Coordinates of C-alpha atoms in Angstrom, one line a residue:
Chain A
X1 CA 29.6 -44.5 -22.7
X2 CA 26.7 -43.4 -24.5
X3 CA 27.3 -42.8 -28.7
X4 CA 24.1 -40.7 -30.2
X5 CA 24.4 -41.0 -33.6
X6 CA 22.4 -38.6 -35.9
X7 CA 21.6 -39.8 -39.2
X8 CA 21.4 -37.5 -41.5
X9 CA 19.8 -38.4 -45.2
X10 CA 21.2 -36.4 -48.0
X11 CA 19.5 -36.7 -51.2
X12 CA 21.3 -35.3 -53.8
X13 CA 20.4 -35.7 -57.7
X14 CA 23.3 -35.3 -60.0
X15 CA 21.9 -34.0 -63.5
X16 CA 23.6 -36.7 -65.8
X17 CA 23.2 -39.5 -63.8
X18 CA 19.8 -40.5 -63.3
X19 CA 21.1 -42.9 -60.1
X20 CA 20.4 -40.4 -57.1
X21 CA 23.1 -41.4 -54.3
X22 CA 21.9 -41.5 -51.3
X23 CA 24.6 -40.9 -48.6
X24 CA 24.3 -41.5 -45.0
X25 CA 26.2 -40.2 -42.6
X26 CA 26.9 -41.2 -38.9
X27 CA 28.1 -38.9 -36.7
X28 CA 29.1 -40.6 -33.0
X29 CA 31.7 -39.1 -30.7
X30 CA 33.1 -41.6 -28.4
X31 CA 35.6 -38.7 -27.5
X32 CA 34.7 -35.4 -26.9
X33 CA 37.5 -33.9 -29.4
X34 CA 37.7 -36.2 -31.8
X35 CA 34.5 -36.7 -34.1
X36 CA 34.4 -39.9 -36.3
X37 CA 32.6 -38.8 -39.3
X38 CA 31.5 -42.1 -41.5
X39 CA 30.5 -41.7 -44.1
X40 CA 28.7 -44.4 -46.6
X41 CA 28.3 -44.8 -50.1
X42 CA 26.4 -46.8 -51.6
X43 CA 29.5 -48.6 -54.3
X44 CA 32.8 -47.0 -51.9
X45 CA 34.6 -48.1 -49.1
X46 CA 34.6 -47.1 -45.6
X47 CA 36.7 -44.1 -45.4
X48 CA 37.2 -42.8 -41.5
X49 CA 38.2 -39.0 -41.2
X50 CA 38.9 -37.7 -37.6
X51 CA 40.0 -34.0 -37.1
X52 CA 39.9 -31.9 -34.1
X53 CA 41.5 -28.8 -35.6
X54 CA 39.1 -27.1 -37.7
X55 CA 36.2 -27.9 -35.4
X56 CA 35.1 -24.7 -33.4
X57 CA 36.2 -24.5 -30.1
X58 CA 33.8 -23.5 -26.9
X59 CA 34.0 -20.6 -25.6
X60 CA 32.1 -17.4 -24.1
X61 CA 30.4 -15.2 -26.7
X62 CA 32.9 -12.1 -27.1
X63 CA 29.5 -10.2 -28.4
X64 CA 27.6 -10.6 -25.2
X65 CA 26.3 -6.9 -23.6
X66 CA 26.7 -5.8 -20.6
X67 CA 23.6 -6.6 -18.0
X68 CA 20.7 -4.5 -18.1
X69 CA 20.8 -2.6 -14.5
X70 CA 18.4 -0.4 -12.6
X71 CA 18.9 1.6 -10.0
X72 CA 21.4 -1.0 -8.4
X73 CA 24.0 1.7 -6.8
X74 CA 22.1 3.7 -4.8
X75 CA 21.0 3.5 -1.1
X76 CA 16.7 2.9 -0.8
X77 CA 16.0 5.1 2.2
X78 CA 12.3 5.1 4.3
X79 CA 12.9 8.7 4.9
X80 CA 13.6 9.3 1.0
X81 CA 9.9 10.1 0.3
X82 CA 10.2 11.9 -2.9
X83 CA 11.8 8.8 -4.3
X84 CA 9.3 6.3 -2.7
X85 CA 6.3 8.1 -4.3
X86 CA 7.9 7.8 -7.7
X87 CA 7.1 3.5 -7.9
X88 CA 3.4 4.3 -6.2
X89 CA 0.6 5.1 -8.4
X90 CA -0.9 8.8 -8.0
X91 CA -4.6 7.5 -8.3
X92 CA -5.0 5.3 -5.7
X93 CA -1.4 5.3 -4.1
X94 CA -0.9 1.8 -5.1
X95 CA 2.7 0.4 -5.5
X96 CA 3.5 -0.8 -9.0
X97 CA 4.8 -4.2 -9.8
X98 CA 8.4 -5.4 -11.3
X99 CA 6.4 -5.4 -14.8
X100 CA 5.8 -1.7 -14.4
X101 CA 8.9 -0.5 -12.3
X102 CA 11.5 -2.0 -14.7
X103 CA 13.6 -3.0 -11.3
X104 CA 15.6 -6.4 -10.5
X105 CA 14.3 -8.7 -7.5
X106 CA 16.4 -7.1 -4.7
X107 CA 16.0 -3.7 -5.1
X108 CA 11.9 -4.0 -5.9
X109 CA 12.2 -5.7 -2.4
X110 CA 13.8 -3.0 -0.6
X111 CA 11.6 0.1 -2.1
X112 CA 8.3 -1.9 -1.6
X113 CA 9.8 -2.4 2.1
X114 CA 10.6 1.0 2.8
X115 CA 7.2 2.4 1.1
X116 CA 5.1 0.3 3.6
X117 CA 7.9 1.3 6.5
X118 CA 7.2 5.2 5.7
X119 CA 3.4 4.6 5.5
X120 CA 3.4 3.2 8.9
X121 CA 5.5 5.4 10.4
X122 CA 4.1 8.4 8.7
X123 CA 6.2 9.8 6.5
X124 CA 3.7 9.1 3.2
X125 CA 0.5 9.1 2.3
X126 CA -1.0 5.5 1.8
X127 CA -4.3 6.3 -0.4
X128 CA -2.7 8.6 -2.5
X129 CA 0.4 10.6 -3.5
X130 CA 1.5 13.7 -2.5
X131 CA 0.4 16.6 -4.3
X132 CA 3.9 17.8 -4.3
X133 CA 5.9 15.1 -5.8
X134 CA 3.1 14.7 -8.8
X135 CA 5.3 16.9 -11.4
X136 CA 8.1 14.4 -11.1
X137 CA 10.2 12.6 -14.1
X138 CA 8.5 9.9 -15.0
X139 CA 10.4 6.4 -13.6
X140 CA 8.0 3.6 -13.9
X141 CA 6.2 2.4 -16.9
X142 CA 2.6 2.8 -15.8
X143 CA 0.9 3.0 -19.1
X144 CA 2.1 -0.6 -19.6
X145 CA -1.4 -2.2 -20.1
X146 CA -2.4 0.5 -22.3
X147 CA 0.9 -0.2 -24.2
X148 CA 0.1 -4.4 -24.9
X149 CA -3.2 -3.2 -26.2
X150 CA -1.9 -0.4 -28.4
X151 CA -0.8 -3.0 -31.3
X152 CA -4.5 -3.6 -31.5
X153 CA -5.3 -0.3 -32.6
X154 CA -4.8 0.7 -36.4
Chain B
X1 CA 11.0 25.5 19.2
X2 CA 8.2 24.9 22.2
X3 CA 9.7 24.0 25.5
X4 CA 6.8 20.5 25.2
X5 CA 8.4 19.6 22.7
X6 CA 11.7 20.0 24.2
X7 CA 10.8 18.4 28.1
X8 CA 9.6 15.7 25.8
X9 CA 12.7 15.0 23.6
X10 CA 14.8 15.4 27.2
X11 CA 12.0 12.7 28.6
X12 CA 12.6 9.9 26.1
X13 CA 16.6 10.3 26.0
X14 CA 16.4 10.1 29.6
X15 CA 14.3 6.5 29.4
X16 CA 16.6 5.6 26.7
X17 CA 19.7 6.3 28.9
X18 CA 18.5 4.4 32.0
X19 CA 18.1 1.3 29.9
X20 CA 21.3 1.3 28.8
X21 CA 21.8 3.0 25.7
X22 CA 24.2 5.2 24.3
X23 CA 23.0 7.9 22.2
X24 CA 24.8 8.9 19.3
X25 CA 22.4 11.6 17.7
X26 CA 19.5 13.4 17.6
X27 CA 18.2 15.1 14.5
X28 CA 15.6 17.3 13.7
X29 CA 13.2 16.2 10.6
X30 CA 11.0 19.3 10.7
X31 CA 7.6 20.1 11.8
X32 CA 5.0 19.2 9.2
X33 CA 1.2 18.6 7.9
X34 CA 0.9 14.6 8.7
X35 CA 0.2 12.5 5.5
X36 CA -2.9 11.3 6.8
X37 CA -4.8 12.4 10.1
X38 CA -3.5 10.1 13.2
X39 CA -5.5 9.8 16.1
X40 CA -3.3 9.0 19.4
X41 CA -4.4 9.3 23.0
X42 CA -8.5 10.7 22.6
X43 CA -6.9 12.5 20.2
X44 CA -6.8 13.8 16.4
X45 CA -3.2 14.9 15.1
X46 CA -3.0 16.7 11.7
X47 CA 0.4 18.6 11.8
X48 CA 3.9 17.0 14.2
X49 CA 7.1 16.9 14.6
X50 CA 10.0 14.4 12.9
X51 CA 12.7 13.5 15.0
X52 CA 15.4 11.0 14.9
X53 CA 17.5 9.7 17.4
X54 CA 20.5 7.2 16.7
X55 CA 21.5 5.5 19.7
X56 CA 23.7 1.9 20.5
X57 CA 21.7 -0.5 22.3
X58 CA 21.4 -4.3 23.7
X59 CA 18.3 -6.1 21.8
X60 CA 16.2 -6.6 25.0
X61 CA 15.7 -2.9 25.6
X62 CA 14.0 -2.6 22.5
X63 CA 10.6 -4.1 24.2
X64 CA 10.5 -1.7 27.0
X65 CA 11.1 1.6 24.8
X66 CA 8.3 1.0 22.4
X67 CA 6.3 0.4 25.7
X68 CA 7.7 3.5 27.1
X69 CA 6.4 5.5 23.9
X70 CA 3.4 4.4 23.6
X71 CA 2.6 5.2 27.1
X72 CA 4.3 9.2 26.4
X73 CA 1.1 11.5 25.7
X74 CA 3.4 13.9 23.9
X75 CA 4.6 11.3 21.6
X76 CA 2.2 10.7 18.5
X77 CA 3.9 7.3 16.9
X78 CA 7.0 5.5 18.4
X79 CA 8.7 3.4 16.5
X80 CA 12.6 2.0 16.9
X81 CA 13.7 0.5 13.9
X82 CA 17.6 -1.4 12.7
X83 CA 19.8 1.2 11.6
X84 CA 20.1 1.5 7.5
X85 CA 23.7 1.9 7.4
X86 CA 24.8 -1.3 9.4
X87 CA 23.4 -3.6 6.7
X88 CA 25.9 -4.4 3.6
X89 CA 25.2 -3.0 0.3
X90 CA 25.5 -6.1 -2.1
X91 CA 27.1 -5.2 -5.5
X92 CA 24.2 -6.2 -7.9
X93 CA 25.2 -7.4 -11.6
X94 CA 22.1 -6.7 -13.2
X95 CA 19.0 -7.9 -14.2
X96 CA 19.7 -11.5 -15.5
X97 CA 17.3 -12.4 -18.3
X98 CA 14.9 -15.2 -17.3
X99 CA 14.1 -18.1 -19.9
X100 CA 9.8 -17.3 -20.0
X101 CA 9.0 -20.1 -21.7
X102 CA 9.7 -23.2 -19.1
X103 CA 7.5 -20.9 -16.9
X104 CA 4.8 -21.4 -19.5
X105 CA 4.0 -25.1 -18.7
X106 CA 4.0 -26.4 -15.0
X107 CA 6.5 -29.2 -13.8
X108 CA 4.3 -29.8 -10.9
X109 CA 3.6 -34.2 -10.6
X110 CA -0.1 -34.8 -11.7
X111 CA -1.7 -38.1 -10.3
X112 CA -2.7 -39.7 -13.0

């Protein structure tokens, strides 16, 4: 079994006494419950406290929030153009990155799949996007470079 | 609709039944401006037609369709792909936030 023992150095000056104590104290759990806390002074005797009631107990934090998700529920579709030519880039009809998208692993996988699937088959433009779809709401994040450089701008 | 369009529609359900597929249905996507010009056959196509058939069929017939429609003058671009419903929609928790900075430095063994 393998003790760690901290040592942690207290100095503490008292203001009448011009003696600072120094006290040590060694802190090594041989069982996970119970902590041994020794403590040292320099003209006292070895006193040995071990308590496992007030310590905290481990468990899950009760303040964590609910995972982030994206557009998780719904079906990605090759036929679904109008949603396909939100994540691609009106200029050049590139498809934008997880960075800019804002989507998990999975579903980035499927949408970049089933752009290049309508592409092939013909369903959507591949230099550009269509004219028709350009006045949609915005989804992705594409002024995201402009954005990192925009806190070095007064 | 133009009766080419229909002999052709009748030609490839046809092929389709005689390798042993049963066809469940046959939509209609429209007749549109292509995306991008396609040239098929000697041949420049800028506006066609979208149709979609579902059909049940063994694996090995797969090969012989898309050799059937590319061989089809009336057909501009074939293509036979898994159907979307069959595959399982996986209930996704959410985006799990990734620890950035042991990505910083690589673990990869340098020879020193």
């Amino acid at each position: 079994m393998g003790t760690t023992a901290a040592m942690v150095t207290v100095c503490g000056g008292l203001g009448r006494k011009k003696v600072t104590h120094l006290v040590t104290a060694a802190i090594s759990p041989t069982h996970p419950r119970t902590h041994t806390v020794l403590w040292r002074r320099g003209f006292s005797q070895y006193k040995q406290i071990s308590s496992n009631e007030d310590l905290p107990i481990l468990m899950e934090s009760p303040y964590k929030e609910p995972l982030k998700k994206c557009m998780c529920g719904k079906h990605v579709d090759y036929k679904k153009v109008q949603l396909l030519a939100q994540f691609v880039s009106p200029f050049t009809g590139g498809i934008y990155g997880r960075y800019i998208t804002g989507l998990c692993v999975k579903k980035q996988k499927e949408i970049t799949k089933a752009i290049k699937r309508a592409q092939i088959m013909g369903f959507m433009p591949v230099t550009h996007k269509d004219p028709a779809y350009l006045k949609d709401p915005k989804v992705c994040n594409s002024r995201y470079r402009e954005q990192l450089l925009s806190c070095y701008h007064r | 609709m133009k009766p080419e369009t229909a002999a052709a529609l009748k030609r490839t359900i046809e092929a389709l039944m005689d390798r042993g597929a049963i066809v469940r249905n046959l939509e209609n996507l429209g007749e549109r401006a292509l995306p991008y010009r396609i040239s098929a056959h000697n041949q420049q196509y800028n506006s066609g037609g979208y149709f979609l058939v579902d059909f049940y069929s063994p694996t090995t017939t797969v090969e012989s369709m898309l050799n059937h429609l590319s061989r089809d003058t009336d057909v501009i671009r074939g293509n036979i792909v898994k159907h979307p419903l069959t595959q399982e929609l996986k209930e996704c928790e959410g985006i799990v936030p990734v620890p950035l900075e042991e990505k910083l430095y690589s673990t990869k063994k340098r020879r020193k």
